[in-house]
Coordinates of N, CA and C in Angstrom, one line a residue:
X37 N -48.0 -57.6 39.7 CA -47.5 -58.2 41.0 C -46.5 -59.3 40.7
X38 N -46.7 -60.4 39.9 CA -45.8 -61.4 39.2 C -44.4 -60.4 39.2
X39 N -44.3 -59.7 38.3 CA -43.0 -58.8 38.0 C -42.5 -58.4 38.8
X40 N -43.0 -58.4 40.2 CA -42.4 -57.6 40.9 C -41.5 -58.9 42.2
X41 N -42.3 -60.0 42.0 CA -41.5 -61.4 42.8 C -41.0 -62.0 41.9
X42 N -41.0 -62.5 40.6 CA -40.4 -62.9 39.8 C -39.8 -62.2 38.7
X43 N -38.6 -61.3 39.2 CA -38.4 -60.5 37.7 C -38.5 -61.0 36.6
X44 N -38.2 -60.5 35.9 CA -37.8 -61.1 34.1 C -36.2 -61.4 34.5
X45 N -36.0 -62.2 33.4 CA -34.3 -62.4 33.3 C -34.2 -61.7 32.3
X46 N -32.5 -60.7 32.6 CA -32.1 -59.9 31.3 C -31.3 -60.7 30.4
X47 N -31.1 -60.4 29.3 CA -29.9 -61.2 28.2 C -29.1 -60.3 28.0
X48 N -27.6 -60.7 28.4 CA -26.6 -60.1 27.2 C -26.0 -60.5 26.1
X49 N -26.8 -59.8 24.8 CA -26.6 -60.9 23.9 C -25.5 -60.1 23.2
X50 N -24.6 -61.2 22.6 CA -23.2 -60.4 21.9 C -23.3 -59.4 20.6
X51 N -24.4 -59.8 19.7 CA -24.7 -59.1 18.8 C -24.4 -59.7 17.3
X52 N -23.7 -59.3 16.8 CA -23.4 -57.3 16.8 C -24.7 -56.8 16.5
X53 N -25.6 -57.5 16.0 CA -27.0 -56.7 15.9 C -28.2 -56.9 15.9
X54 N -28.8 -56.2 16.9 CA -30.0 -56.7 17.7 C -31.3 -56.3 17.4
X55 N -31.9 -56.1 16.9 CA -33.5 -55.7 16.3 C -34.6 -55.8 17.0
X56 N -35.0 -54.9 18.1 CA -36.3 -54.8 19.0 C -37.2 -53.3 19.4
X57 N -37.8 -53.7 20.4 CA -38.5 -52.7 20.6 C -37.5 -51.8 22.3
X58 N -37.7 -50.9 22.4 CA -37.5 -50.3 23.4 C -38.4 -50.7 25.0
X59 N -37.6 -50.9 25.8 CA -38.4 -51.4 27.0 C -38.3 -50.3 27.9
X60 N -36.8 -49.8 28.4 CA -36.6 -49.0 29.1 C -35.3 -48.2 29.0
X61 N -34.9 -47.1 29.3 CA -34.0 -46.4 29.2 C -34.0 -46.1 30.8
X62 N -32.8 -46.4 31.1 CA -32.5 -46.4 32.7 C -32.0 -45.1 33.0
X63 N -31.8 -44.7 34.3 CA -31.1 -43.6 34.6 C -29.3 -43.8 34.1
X64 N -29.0 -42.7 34.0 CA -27.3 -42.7 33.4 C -26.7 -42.8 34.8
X65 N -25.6 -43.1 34.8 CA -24.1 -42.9 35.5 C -23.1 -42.4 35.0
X66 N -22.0 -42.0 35.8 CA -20.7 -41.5 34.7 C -19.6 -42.8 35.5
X67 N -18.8 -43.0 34.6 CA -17.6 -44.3 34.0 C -16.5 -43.3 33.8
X68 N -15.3 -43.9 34.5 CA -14.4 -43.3 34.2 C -13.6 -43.7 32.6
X69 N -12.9 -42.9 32.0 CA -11.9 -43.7 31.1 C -10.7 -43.9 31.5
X70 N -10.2 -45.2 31.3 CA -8.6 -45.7 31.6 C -7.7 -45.2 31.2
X71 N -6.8 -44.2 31.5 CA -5.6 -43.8 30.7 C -4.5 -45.1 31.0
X72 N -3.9 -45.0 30.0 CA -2.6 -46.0 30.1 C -1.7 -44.8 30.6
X73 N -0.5 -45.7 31.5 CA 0.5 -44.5 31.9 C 1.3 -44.2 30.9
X74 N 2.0 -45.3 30.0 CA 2.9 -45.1 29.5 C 2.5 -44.1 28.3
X75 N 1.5 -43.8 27.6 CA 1.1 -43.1 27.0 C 1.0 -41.6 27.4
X76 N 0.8 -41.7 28.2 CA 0.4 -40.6 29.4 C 1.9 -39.9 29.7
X77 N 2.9 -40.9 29.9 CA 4.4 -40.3 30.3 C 5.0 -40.0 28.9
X78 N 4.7 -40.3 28.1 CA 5.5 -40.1 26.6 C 5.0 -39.0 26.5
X79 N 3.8 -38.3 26.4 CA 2.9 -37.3 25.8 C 3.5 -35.9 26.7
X80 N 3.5 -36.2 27.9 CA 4.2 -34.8 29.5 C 5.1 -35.1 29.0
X81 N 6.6 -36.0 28.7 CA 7.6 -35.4 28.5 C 8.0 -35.0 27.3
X82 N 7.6 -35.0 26.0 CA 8.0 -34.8 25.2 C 7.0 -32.9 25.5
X83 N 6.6 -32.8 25.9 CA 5.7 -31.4 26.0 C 6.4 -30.8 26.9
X84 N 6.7 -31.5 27.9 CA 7.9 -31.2 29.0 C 9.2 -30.0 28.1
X85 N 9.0 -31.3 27.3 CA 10.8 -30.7 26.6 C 10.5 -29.4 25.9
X86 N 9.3 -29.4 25.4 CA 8.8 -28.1 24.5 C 8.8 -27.2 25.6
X87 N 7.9 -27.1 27.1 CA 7.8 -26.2 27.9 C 9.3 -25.6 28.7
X88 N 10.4 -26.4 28.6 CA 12.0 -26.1 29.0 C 12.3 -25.4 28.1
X89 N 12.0 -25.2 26.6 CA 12.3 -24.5 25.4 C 11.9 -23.5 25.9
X90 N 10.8 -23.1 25.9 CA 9.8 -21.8 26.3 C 10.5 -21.1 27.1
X91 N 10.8 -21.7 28.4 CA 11.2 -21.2 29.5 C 12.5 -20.6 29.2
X92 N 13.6 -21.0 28.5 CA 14.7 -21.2 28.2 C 14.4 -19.2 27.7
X93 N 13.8 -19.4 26.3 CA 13.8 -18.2 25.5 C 13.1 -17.0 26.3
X94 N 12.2 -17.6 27.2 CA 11.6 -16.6 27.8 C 12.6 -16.0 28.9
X95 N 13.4 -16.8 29.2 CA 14.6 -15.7 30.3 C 15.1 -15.4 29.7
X96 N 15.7 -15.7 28.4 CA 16.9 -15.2 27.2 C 16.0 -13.9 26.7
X97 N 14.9 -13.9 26.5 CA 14.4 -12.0 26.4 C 14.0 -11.6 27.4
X98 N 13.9 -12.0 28.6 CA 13.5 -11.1 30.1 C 11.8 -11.2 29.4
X99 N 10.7 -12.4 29.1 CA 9.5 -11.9 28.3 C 9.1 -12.2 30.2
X100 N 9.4 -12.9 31.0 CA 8.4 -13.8 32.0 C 8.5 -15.0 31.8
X101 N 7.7 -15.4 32.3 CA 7.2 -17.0 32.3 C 6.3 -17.0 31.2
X102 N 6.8 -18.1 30.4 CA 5.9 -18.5 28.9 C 5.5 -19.8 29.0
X103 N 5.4 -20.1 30.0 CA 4.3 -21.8 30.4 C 3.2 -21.4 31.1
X104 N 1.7 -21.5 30.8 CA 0.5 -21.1 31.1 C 0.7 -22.4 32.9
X105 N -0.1 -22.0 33.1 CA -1.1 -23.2 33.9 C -1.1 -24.6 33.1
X106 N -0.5 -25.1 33.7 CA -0.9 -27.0 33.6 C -1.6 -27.7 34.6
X107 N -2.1 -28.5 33.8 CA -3.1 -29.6 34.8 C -2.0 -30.7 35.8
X108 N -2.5 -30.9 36.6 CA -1.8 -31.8 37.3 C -2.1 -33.2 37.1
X109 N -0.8 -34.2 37.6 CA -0.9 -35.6 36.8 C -1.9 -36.2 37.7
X110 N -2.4 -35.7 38.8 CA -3.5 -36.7 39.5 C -4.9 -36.6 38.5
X111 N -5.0 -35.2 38.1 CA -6.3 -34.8 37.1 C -5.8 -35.6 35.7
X112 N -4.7 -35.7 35.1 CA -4.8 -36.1 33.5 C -4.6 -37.8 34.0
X113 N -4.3 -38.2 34.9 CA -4.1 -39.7 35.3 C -5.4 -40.4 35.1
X114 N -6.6 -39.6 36.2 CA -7.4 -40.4 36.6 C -8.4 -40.5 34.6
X115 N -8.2 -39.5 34.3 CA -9.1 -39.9 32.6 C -10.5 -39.3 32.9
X116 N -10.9 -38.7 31.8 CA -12.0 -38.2 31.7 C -13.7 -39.1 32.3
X117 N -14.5 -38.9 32.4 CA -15.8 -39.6 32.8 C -17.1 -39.4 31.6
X118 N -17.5 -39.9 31.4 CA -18.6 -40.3 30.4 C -19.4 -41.2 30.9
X119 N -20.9 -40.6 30.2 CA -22.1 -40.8 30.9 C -22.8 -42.4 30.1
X120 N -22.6 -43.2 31.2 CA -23.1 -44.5 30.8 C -24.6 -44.8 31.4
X121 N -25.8 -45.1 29.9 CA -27.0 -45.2 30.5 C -27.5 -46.8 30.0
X122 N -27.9 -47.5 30.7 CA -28.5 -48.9 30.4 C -29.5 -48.6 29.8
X123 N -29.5 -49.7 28.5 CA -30.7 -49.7 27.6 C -31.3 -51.1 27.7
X124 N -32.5 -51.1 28.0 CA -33.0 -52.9 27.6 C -34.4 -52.5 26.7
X125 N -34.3 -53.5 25.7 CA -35.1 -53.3 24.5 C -35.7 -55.3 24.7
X126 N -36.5 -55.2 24.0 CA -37.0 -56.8 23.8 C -36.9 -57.0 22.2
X127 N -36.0 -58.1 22.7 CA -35.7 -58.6 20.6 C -37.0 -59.3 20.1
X128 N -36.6 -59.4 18.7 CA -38.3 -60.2 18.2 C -38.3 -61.2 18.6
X129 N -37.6 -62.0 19.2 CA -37.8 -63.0 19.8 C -38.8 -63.6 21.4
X130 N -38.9 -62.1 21.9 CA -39.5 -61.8 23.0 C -38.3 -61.8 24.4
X131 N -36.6 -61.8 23.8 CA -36.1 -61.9 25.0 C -36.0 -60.4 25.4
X132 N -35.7 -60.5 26.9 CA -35.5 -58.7 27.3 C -33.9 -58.8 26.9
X133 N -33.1 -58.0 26.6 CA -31.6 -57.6 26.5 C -31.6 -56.3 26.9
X134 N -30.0 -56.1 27.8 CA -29.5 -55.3 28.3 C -28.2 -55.0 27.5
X135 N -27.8 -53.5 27.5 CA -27.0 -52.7 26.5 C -26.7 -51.5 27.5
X136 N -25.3 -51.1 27.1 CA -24.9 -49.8 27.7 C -24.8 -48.9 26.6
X137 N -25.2 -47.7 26.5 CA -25.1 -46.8 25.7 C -24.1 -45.6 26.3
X138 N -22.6 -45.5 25.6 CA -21.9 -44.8 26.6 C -21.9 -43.3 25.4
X139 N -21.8 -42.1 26.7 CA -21.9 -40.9 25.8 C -23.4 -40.2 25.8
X140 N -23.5 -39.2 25.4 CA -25.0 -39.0 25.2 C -25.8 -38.7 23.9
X141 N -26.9 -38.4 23.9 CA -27.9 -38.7 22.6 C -28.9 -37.7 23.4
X142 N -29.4 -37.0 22.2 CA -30.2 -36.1 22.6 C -31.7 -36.5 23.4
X143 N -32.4 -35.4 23.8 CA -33.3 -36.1 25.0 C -34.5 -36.8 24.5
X144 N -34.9 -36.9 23.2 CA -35.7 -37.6 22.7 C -35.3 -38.2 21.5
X145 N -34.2 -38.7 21.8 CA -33.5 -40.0 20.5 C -34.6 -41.4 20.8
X146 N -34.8 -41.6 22.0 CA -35.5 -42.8 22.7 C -36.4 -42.6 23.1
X147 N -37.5 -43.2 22.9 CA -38.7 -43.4 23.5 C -39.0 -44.7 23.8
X148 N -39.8 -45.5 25.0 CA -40.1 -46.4 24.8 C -41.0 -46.9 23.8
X149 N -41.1 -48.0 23.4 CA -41.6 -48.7 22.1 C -41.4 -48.4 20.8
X150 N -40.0 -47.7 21.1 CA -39.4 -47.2 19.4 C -38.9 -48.8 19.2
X151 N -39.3 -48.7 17.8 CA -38.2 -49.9 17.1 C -37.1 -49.5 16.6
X152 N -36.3 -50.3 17.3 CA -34.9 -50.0 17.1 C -33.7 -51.4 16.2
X153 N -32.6 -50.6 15.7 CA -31.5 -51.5 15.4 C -30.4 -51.5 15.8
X154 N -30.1 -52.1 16.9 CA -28.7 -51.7 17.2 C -27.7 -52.6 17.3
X155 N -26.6 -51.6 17.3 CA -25.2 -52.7 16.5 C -24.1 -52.8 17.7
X156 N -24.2 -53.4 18.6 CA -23.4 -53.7 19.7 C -21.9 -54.5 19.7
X157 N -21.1 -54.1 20.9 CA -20.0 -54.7 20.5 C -19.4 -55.2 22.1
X158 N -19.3 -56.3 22.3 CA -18.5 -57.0 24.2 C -17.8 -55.6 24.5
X159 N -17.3 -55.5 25.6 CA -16.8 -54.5 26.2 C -15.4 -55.8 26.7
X160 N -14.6 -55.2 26.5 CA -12.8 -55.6 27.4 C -12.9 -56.4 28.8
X161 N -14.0 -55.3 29.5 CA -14.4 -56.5 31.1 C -15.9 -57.0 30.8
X162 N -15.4 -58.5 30.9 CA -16.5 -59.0 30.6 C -17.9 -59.4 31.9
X163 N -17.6 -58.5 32.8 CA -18.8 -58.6 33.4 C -19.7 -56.9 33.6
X164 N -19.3 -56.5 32.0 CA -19.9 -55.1 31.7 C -21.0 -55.9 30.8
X165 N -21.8 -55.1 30.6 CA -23.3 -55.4 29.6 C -22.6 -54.7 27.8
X166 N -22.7 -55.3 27.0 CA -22.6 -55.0 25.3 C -22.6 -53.5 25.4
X167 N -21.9 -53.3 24.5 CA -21.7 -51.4 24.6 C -22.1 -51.4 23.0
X168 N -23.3 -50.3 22.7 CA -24.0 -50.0 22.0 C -22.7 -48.9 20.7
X169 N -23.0 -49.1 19.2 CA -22.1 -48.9 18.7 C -23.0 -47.3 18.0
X170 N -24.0 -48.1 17.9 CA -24.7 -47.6 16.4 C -26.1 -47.9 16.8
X171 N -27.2 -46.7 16.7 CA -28.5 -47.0 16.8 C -29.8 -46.7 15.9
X172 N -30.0 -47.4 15.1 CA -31.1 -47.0 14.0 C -32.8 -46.9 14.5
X173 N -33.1 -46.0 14.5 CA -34.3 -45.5 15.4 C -34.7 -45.5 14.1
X174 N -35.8 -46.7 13.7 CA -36.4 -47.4 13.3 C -38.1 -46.5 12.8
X175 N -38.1 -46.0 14.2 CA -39.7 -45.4 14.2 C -39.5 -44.0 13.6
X176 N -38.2 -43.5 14.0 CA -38.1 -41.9 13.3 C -37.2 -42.0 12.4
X177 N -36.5 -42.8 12.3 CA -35.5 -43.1 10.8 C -34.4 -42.4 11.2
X178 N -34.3 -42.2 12.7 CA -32.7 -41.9 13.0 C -31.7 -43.2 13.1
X179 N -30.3 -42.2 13.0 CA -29.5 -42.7 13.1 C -28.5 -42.3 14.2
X180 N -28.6 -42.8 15.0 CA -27.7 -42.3 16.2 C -26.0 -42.7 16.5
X181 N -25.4 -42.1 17.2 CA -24.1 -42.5 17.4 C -23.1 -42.2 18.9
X182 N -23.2 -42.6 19.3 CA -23.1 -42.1 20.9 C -21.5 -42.1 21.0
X183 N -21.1 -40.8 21.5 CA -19.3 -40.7 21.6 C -19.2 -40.9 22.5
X184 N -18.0 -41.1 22.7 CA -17.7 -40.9 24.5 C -16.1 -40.1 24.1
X185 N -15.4 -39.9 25.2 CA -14.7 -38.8 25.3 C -13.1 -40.0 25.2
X186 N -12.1 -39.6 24.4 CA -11.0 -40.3 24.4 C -10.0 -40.0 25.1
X187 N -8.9 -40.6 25.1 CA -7.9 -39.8 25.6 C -7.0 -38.5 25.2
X188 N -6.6 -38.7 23.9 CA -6.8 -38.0 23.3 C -7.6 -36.5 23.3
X189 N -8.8 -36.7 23.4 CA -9.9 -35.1 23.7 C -9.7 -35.0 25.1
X190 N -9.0 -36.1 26.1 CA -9.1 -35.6 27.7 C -7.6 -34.8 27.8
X191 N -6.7 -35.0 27.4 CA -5.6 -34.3 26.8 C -5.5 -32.7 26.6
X192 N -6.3 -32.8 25.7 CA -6.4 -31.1 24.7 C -5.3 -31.4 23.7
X193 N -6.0 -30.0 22.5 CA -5.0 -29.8 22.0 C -3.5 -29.1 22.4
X194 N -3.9 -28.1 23.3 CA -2.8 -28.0 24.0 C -2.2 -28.7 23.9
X195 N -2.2 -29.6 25.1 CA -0.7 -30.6 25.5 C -0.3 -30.9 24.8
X196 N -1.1 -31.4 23.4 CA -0.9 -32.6 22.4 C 0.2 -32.4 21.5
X197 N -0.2 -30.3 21.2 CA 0.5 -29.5 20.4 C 1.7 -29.5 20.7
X198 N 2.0 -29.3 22.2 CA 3.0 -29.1 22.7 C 4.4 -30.3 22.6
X199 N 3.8 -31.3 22.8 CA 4.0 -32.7 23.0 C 4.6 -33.3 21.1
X200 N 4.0 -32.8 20.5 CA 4.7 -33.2 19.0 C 5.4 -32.0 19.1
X201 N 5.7 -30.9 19.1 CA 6.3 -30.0 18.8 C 8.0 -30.3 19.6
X202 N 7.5 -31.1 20.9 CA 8.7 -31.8 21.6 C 9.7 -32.5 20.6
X203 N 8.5 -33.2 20.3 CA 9.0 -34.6 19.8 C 9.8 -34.2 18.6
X204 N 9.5 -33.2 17.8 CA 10.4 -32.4 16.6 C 11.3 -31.8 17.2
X205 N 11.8 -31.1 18.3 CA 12.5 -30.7 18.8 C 13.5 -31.8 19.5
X206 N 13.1 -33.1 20.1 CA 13.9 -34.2 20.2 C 14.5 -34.8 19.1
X207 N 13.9 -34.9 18.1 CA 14.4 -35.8 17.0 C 15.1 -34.5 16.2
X208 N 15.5 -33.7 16.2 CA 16.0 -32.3 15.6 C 17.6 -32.0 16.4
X209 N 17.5 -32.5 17.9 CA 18.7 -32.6 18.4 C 19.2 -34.0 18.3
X210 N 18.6 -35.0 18.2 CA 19.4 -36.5 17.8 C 19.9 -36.3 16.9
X211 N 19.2 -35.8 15.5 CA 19.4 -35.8 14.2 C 20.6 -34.6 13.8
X212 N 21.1 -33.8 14.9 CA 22.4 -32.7 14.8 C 23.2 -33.6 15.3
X213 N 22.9 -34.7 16.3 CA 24.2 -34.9 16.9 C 24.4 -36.0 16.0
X214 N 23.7 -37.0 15.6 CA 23.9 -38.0 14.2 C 25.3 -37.5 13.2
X215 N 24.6 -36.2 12.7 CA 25.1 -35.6 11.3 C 26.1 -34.9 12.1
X216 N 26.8 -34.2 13.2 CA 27.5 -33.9 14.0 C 28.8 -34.7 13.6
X217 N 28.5 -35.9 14.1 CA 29.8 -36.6 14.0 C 30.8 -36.8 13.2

């Protein structure tokens, strides 16, 4: 009854490493990831340039259209989503702390009252909770590692492919017109 008019206070402590027991594992959310634009506009045009190549050869043999389906910049803008779940553990000190574990871990990585080690790091907005790096499940001797999805993997290889293959094809016509002169 106490707990329920007086919560507990949670801690965000900086870390980097925190040694307790497991209190609770909260329900997940999904978080978006931030794409930068300018990263984002380098990578479409330089793939751009590769897909105008395609196109080019593809009328020059009558093949069709040799650009598949692309994604649209509202979908590669907004950035992929990854599943953010609050972790609060009690350090040996007795304080409670709060941690975001972004990415997933299989369905019994956690249990409550596992002793745990975990190696946390501030997050960029600092009114986010410590984002969990590294988790040593103490009671089972795991070792956990939670991904989350980059820009990069929200990309594909596709584009990616495409997008250097530009970029050799850019620097391939600089470099004729350089030696040109």
């Amino acid at each position: 009854m106490d707990g329920e008019l007086f919560p507990e206070r949670v801690a965000w402590r900086p870390g980097p490493v925190i040694t307790g027991h497991v209190v609770r594992l909260m329900e997940g959310y999904s978080r978006e990831v931030r794409i930068g634009q300018p990263v984002l506009v380098a990578v479409l045009s330089t793939a751009g340039v590769f897909k105008v190549v395609l196109l080019l050869l593809a009328s020059v043999l009558r093949a069709g259209a040799a650009a598949g389906a692309s994604r649209k910049w509202k979908d590669l803008r907004k950035g992929p989503e990854f599943l953010v779940t609050p972790l609060r553990l009690r350090d040996g000190s007795g304080v409670l702390c709060e941690m975001e574990i972004h990415g997933h871990l299989p369905q019994s990585a956690l249990e409550p009252s596992d002793h745990v080690q975990v190696t946390v790091r501030s997050q960029k907005d600092a009114g986010l909770a410590p984002r969990v790096e590294r988790i040593v499940n103490l009671t089972t001797g795991q070792l956990l590692t939670p991904r989350v999805p980059t820009l990069w993997s929200h990309l594909g290889p596709a584009l990616l492919t495409q997008a250097a293959v530009g970029l050799l094809l850019i620097g391939g016509i600089l470099a004729w017109i350089v030696v040109g002169r």
